Coordinates of C-alpha atoms and ligand atoms in Angstrom, one line a residue:
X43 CA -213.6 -89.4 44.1
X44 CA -215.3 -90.5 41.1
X45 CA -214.7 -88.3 37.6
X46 CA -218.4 -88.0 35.6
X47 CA -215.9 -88.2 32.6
X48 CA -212.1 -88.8 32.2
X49 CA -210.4 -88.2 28.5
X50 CA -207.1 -89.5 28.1
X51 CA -204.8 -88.1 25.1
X52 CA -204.5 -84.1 24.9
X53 CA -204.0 -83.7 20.8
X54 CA -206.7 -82.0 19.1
X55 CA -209.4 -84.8 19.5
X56 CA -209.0 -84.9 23.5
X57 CA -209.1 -81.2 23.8
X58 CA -212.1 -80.3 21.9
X59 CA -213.6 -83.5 23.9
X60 CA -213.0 -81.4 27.0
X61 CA -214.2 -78.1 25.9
X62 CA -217.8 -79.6 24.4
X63 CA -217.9 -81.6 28.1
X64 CA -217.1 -78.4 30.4
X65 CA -219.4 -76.4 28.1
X66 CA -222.1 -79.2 27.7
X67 CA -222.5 -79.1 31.9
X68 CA -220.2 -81.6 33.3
X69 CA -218.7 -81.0 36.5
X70 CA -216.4 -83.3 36.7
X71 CA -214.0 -83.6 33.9
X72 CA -210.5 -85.1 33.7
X73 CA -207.9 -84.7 31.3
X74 CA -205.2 -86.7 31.1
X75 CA -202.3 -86.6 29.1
X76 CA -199.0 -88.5 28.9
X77 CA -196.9 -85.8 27.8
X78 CA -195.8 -82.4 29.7
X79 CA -197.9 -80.5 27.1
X80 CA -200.9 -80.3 25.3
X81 CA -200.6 -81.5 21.7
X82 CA -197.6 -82.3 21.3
X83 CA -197.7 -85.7 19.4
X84 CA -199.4 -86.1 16.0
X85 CA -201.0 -82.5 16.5
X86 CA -197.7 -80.9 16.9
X87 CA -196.2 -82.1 13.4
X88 CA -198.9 -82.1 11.1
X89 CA -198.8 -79.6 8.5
X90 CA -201.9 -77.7 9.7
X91 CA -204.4 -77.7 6.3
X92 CA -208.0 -77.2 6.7
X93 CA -209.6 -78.1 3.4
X94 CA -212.9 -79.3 2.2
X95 CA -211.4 -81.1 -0.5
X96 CA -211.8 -84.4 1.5
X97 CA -213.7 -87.1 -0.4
X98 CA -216.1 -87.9 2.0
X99 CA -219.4 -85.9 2.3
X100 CA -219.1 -86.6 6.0
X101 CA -215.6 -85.9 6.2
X102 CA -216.8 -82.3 4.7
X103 CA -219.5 -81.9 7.8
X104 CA -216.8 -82.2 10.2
X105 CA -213.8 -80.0 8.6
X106 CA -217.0 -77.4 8.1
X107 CA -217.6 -77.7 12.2
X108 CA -213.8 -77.7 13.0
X109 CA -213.3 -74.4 11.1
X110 CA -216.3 -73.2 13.0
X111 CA -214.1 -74.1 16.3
X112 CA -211.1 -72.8 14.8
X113 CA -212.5 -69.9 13.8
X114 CA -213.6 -69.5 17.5
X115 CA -210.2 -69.9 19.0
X116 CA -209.2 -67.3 17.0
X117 CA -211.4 -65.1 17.9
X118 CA -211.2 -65.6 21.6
X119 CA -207.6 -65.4 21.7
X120 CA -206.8 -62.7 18.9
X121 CA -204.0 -65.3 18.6
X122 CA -203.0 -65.1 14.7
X123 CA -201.1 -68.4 14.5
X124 CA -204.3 -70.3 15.4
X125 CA -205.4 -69.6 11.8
X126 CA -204.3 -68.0 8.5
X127 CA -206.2 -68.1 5.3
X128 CA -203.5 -69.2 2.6
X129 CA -206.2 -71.1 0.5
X130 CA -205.0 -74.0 -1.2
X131 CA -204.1 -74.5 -4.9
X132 CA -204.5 -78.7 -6.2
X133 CA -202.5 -79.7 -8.7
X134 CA -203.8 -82.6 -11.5
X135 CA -202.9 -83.6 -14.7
X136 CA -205.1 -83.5 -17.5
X137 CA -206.2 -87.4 -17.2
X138 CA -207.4 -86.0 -13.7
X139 CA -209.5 -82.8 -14.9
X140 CA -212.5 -84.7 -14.5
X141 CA -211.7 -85.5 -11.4
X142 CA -211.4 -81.9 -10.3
X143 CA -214.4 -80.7 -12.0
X144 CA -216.3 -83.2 -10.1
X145 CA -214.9 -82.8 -6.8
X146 CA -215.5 -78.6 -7.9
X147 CA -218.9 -78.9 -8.7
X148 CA -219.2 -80.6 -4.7
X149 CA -217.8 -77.6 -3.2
X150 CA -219.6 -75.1 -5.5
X151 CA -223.1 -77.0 -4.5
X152 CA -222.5 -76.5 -0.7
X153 CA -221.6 -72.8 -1.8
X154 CA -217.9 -73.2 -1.0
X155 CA -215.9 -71.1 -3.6
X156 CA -214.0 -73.3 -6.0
X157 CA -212.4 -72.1 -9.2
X158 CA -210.9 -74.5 -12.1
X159 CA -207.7 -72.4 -13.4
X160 CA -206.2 -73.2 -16.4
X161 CA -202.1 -73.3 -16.5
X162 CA -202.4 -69.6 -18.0
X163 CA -204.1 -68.5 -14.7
X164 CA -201.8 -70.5 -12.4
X165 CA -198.5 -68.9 -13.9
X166 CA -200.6 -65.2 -13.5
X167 CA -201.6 -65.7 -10.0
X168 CA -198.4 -67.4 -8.5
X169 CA -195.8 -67.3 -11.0
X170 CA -193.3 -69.0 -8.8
X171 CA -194.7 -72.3 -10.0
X172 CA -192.7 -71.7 -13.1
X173 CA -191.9 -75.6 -13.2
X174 CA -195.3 -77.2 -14.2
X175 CA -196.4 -79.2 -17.1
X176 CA -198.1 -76.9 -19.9
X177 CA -201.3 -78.9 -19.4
X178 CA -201.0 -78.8 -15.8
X179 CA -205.4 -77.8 -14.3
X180 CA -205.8 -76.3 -11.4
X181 CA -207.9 -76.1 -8.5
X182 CA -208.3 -73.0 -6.2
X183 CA -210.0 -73.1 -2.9
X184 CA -209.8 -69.6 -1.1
X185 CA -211.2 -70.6 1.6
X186 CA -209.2 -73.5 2.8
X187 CA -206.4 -72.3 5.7
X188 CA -203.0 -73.5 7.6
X189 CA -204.0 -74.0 11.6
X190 CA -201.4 -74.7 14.5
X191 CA -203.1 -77.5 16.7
X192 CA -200.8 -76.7 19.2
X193 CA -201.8 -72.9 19.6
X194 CA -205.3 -74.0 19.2
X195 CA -205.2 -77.0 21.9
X196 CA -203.7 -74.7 24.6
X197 CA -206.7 -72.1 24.1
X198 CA -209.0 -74.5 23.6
X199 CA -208.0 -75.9 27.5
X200 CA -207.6 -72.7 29.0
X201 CA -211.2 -72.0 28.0
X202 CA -211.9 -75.5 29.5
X203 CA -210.2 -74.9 32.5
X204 CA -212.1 -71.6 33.4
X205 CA -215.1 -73.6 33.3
X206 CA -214.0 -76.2 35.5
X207 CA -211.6 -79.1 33.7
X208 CA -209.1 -80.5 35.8
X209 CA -205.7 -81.2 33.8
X210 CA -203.2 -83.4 34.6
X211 CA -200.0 -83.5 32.4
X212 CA -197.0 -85.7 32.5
X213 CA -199.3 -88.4 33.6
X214 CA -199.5 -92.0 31.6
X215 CA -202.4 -93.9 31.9
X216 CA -201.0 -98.1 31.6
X217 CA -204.5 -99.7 31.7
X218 CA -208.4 -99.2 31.8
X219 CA -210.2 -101.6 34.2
X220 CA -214.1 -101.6 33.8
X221 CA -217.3 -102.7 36.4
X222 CA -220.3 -102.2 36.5
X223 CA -220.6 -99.2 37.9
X224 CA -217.2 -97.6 36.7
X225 CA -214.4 -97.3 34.7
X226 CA -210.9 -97.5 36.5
X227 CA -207.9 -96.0 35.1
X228 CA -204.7 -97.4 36.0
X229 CA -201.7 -94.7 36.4
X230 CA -198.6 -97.0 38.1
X231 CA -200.1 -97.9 41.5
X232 CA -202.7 -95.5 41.2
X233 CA -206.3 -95.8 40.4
X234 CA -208.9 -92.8 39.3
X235 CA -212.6 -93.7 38.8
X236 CA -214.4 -92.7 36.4
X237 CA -218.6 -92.9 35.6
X238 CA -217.1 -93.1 31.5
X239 CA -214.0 -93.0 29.5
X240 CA -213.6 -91.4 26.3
X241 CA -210.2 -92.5 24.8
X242 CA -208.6 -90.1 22.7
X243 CA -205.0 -91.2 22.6
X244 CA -204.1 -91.0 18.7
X245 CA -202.5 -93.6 17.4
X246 CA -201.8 -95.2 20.9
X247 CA -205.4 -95.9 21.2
X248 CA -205.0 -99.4 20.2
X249 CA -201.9 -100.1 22.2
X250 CA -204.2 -98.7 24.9
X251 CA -207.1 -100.6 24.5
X252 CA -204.9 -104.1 23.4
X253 CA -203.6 -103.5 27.1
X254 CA -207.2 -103.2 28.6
X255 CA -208.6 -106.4 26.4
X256 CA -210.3 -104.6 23.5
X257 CA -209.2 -105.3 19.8
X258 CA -209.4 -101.9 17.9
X259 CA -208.5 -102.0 14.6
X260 CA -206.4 -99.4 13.6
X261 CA -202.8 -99.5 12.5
X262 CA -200.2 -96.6 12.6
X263 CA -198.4 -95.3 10.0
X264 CA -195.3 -93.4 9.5
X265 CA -195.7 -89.7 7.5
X266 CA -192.7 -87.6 6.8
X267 CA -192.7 -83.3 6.6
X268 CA -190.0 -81.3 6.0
X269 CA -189.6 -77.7 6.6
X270 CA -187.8 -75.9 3.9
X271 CA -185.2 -72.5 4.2
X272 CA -185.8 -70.3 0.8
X273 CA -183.6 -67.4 1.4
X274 CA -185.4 -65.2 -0.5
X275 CA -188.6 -65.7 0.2
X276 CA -191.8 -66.5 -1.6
X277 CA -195.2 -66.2 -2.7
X278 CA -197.0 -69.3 -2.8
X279 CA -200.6 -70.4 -1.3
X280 CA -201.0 -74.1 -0.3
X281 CA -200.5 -76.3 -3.0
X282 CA -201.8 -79.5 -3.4
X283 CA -200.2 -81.8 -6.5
X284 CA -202.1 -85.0 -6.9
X285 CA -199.7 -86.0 -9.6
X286 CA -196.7 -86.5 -6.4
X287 CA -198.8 -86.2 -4.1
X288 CA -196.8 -83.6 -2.7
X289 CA -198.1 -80.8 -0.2
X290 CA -196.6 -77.4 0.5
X291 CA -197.3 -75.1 3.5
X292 CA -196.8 -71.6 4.0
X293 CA -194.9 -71.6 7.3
X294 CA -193.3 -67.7 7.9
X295 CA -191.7 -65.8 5.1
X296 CA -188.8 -67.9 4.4
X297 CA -189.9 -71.4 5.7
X298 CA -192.1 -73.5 3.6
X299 CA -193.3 -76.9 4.7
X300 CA -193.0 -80.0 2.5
X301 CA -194.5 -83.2 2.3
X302 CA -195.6 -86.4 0.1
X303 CA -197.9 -88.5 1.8
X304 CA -197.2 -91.7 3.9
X305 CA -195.0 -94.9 3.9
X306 CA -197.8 -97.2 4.3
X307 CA -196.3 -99.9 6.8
X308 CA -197.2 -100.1 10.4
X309 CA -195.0 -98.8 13.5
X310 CA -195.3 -98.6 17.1
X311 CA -196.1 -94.7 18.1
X312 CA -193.7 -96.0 21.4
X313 CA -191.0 -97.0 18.6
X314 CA -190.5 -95.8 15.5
X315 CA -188.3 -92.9 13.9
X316 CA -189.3 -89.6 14.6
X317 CA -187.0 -87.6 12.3
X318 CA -187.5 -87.4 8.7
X319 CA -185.5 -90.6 6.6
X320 CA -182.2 -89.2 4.0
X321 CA -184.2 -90.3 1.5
X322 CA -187.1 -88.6 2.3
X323 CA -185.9 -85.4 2.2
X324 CA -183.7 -85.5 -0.5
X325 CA -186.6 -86.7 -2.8
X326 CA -189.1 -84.0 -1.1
X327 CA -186.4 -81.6 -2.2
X328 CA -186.8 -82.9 -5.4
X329 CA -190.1 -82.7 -6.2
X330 CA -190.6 -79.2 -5.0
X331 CA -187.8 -78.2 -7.0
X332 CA -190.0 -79.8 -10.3
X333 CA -193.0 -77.2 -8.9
X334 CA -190.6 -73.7 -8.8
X335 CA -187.4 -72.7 -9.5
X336 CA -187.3 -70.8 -6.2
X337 CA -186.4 -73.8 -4.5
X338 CA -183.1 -74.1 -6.8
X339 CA -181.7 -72.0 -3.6
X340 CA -183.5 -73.6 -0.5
X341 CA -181.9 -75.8 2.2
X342 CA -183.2 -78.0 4.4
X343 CA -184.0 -76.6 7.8
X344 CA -185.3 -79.9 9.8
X345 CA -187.8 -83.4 9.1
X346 CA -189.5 -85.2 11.1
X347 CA -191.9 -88.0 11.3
X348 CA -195.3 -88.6 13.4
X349 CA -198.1 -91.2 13.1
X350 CA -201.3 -91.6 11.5
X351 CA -203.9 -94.3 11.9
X352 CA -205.2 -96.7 9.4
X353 CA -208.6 -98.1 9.7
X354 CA -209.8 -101.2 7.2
X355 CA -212.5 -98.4 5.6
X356 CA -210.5 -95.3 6.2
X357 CA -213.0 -94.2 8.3
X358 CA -212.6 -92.7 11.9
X359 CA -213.5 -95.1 14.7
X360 CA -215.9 -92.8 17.0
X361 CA -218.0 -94.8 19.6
X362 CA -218.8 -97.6 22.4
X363 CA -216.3 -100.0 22.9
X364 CA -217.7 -101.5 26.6
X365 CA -219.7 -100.5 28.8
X366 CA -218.5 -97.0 29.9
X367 CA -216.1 -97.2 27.4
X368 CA -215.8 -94.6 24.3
X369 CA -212.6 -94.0 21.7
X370 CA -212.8 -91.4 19.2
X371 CA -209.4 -92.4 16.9
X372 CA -208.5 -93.1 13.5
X373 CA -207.3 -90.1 11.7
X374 CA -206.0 -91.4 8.6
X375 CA -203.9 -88.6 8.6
X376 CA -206.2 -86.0 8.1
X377 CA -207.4 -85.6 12.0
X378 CA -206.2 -82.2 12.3
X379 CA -209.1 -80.7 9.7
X380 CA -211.8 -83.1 11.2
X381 CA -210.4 -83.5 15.1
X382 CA -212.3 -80.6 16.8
X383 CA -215.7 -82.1 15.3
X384 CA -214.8 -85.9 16.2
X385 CA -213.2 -84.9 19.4
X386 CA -217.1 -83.3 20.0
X387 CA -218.9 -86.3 18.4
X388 CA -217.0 -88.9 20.7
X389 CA -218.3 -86.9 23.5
X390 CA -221.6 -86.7 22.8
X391 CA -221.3 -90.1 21.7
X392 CA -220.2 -91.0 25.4
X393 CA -223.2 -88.9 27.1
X394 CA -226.1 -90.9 24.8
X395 CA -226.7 -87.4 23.0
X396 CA -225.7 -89.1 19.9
X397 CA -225.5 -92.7 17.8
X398 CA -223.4 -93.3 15.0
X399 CA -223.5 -97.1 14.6
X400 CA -221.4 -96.6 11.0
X401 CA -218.4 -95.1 12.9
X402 CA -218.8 -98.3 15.3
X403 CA -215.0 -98.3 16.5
X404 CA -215.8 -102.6 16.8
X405 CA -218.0 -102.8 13.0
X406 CA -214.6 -104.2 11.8
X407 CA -214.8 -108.2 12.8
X408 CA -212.3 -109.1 10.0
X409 CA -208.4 -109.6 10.9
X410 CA -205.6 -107.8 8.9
X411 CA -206.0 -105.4 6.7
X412 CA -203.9 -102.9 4.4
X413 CA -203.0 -99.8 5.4
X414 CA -204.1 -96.9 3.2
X415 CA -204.0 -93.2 3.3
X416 CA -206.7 -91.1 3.9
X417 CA -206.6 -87.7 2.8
X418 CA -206.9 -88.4 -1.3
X419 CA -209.6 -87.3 -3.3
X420 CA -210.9 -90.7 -4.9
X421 CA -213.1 -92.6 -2.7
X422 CA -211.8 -95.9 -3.7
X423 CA -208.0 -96.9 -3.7
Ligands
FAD232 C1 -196.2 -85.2 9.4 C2 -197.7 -85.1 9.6 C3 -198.4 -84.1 8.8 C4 -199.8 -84.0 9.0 N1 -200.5 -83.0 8.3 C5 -201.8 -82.9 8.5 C6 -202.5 -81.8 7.9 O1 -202.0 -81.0 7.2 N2 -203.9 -81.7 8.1 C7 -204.6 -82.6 8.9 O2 -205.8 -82.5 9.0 N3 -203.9 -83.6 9.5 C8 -202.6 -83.8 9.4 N4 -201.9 -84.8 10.0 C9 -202.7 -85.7 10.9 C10 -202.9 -85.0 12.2 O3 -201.7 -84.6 12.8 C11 -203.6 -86.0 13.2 O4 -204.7 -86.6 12.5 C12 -204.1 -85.3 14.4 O5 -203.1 -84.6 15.0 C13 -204.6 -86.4 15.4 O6 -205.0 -85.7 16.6 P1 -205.2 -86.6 17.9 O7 -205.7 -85.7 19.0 O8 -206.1 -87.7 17.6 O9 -203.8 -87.3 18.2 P2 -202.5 -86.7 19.0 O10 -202.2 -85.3 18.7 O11 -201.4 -87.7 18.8 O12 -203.0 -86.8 20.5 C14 -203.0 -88.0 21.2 C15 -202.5 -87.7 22.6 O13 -202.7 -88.8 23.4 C16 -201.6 -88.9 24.3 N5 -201.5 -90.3 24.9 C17 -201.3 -91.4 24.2 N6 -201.3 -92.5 25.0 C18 -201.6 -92.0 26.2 C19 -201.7 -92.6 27.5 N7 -201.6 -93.9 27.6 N8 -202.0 -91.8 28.6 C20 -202.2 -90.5 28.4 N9 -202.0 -89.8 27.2 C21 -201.7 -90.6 26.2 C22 -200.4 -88.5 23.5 O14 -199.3 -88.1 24.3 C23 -201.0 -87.4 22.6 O15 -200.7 -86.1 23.1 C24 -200.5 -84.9 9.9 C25 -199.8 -85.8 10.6 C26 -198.4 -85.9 10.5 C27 -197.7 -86.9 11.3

């Protein structure tokens, strides 16, 4: 049997690749992932923000269509944990103000609600952040919510599934062998045929490809979360403090999530340390103690680490890689808020319906290159 398309990787990317190829009028549809469930890798520890405050005009396009699809698992499934509308609060110091005025007046002009607060109307609307500088500016996004990719993948296939996707789980793909007339994927001594391939294995993509003789260039990345016990409670949004470039995340009544952007060296996603580093958590600890008081009496509940990928121009690599070939990777750590949309544009990408020759996963010709995070607001680092 030959597949009209096979997807290999089941985060948030692969998922929404199958949903938009079921519902686009595929027949035949495979999805193949190495673990025993749907996102369970990167997807599964991310922190879960949606935001617009991304620094990318086309970065704000695709977190705009992966609420949309968000919005629609939600609905579908009544499932609450798929979404909740926290809103976001980002922190700056005053040498920054201008910074958030700017990126304000971008969210106001698309008609997303975006409010400068001054440390006055910070303390008045969450007073637990009774730790910040007096000159402390704020930015308040209303709009911006938590998701769980994990809740949202498994609806998102279940809906796929009804309409015809096959599913296999538990099942490792080793190599990609490509003729003219189709795509092979190698499982151990097995081989499944395929008319295309969209590859939308995270930050395995490369090792993926490197294995099938493509050069992609994308390097992972450790980042770090921690989730937080605070006895009694709190009342915070998600906050955003560009100063630390610390992030914190509503997570239940007691548990609040915690993290401070990336160790920018590379690691192997089949090698690398999956739980959070001493030193990691005891300065996360630390900096959300210098935000509120209320954290004077929280304990540590667990850390962990996943991967991110690093491209030369921070920008996702969605496209052609060979004939029959397609990858839609690159999340600079911020896939989760764009995924559903590039999971969609890789797939349409695959079936001709559409070109993005800037996003060209092979535009990079240039060797090495240094990692650097993604979700910041300044478009140059
Ligand atoms: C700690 C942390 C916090 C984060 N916080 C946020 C956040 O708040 N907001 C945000 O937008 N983003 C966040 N991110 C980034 C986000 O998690 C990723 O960008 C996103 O999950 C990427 O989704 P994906 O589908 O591309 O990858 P994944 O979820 O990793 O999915 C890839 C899948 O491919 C499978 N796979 C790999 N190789 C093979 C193979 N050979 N055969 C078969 N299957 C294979 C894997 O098992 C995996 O399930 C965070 C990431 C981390 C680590």
């Amino acid at each position: 049997m030959k597949f009209e398309l096979i997807i290999i990787g089941a985060g948030v990317w692969g998922t929404s690749a199958a949903l938009a190829a079921v519902r686009g009028g595929l027949t035949s549809v495979l999805l193949v992932e190495a673990n025993a469930g749907v996102a369970s890798e990167s997807s599964a520890k991310a922190g879960g923000i949606v935001t617009d405050l991304v620094w990318h005009p086309e970065d704000m396009d695709w977190v705009q269509r992966s609420r949309q699809l968000y919005q629609e698992a939600y609905e579908r499934t009544h499932d609450r944990s798929i979404l909740r509308r926290y809103g976001m609060l980002t922190l700056a110091d005053p040498y920054r103000r201008d910074l958030l005025h700017r990126r304000a007046k971008v969210l106001q002009d698309r008609g997303i609600v975006a409010d400068l607060w001054e440390i006055t109307k910070i303390y008045k609307e969450f007073p637990e952040l009774d730790r910040l500088n007096p000159e402390t500016v704020g930015l308040w996004t209303p709009g911006d919510f938590h998701v769980n990719p994990t809740a949202y993948a498994e609806s998102v296939v279940d809906e796929a599934r009804n309409r015809g996707l096959s599913v296999r789980l538990g099942t490792r793909v080793d190599r990609l062998d490509i003729n003219s007339v189709s795509v092979s994927v190698q499982i151990g001594s097995e081989s499944l045929h395929a008319e295309r391939v969209l590859v939308t294995a995270g930050t395995w993509s490369a090792k993926l490809l490197g294995k099938s003789g493509f050069h992609l260039p994308m390097r992972p990345y450790r980042v770090q979360l921690s989730s937080l016990d605070f006895p009694q409670g709190y009342h915070l949004p998600m906050v955003w403090d560009l100063q630390t470039d610390v992030y914190l995340v509503p997570d239940g009544p007691r548990n609040l999530l915690a993290g401070d952007g990336t160790r920018l060296s590379e690691h192997d996603p089949d090698d690398y340390q999956t739980t959070g580093d001493e030193a990691f958590e005891s300065h996360i600890a630390a900096q959300v103690t210098n935000l509120t008081s209320q954290a004077d009496t929280a304990g540590l509940r667990t850390s962990w680490a996943g991967l991110a990928g690093s491209t030369p121009d921070r920008r996702p690599l969605v496209g052609q890689v060979a004939e029959r070939l397609f990858v839609a990777c690159g999340d600079q750590g911020f896939g989760v808020m764009r995924g559903p949309a590039l999971g969609e544009l890789g797939l349409k990408i695959a079936l001709g319906e559409a070109k993005t020759p800037h996003l060209n996963p092979l535009r990079h010709r240039g060797g090495d290159f240094p990692i650097r995070p993604g979700f910041t607001l300044e478009e140059e680092l």
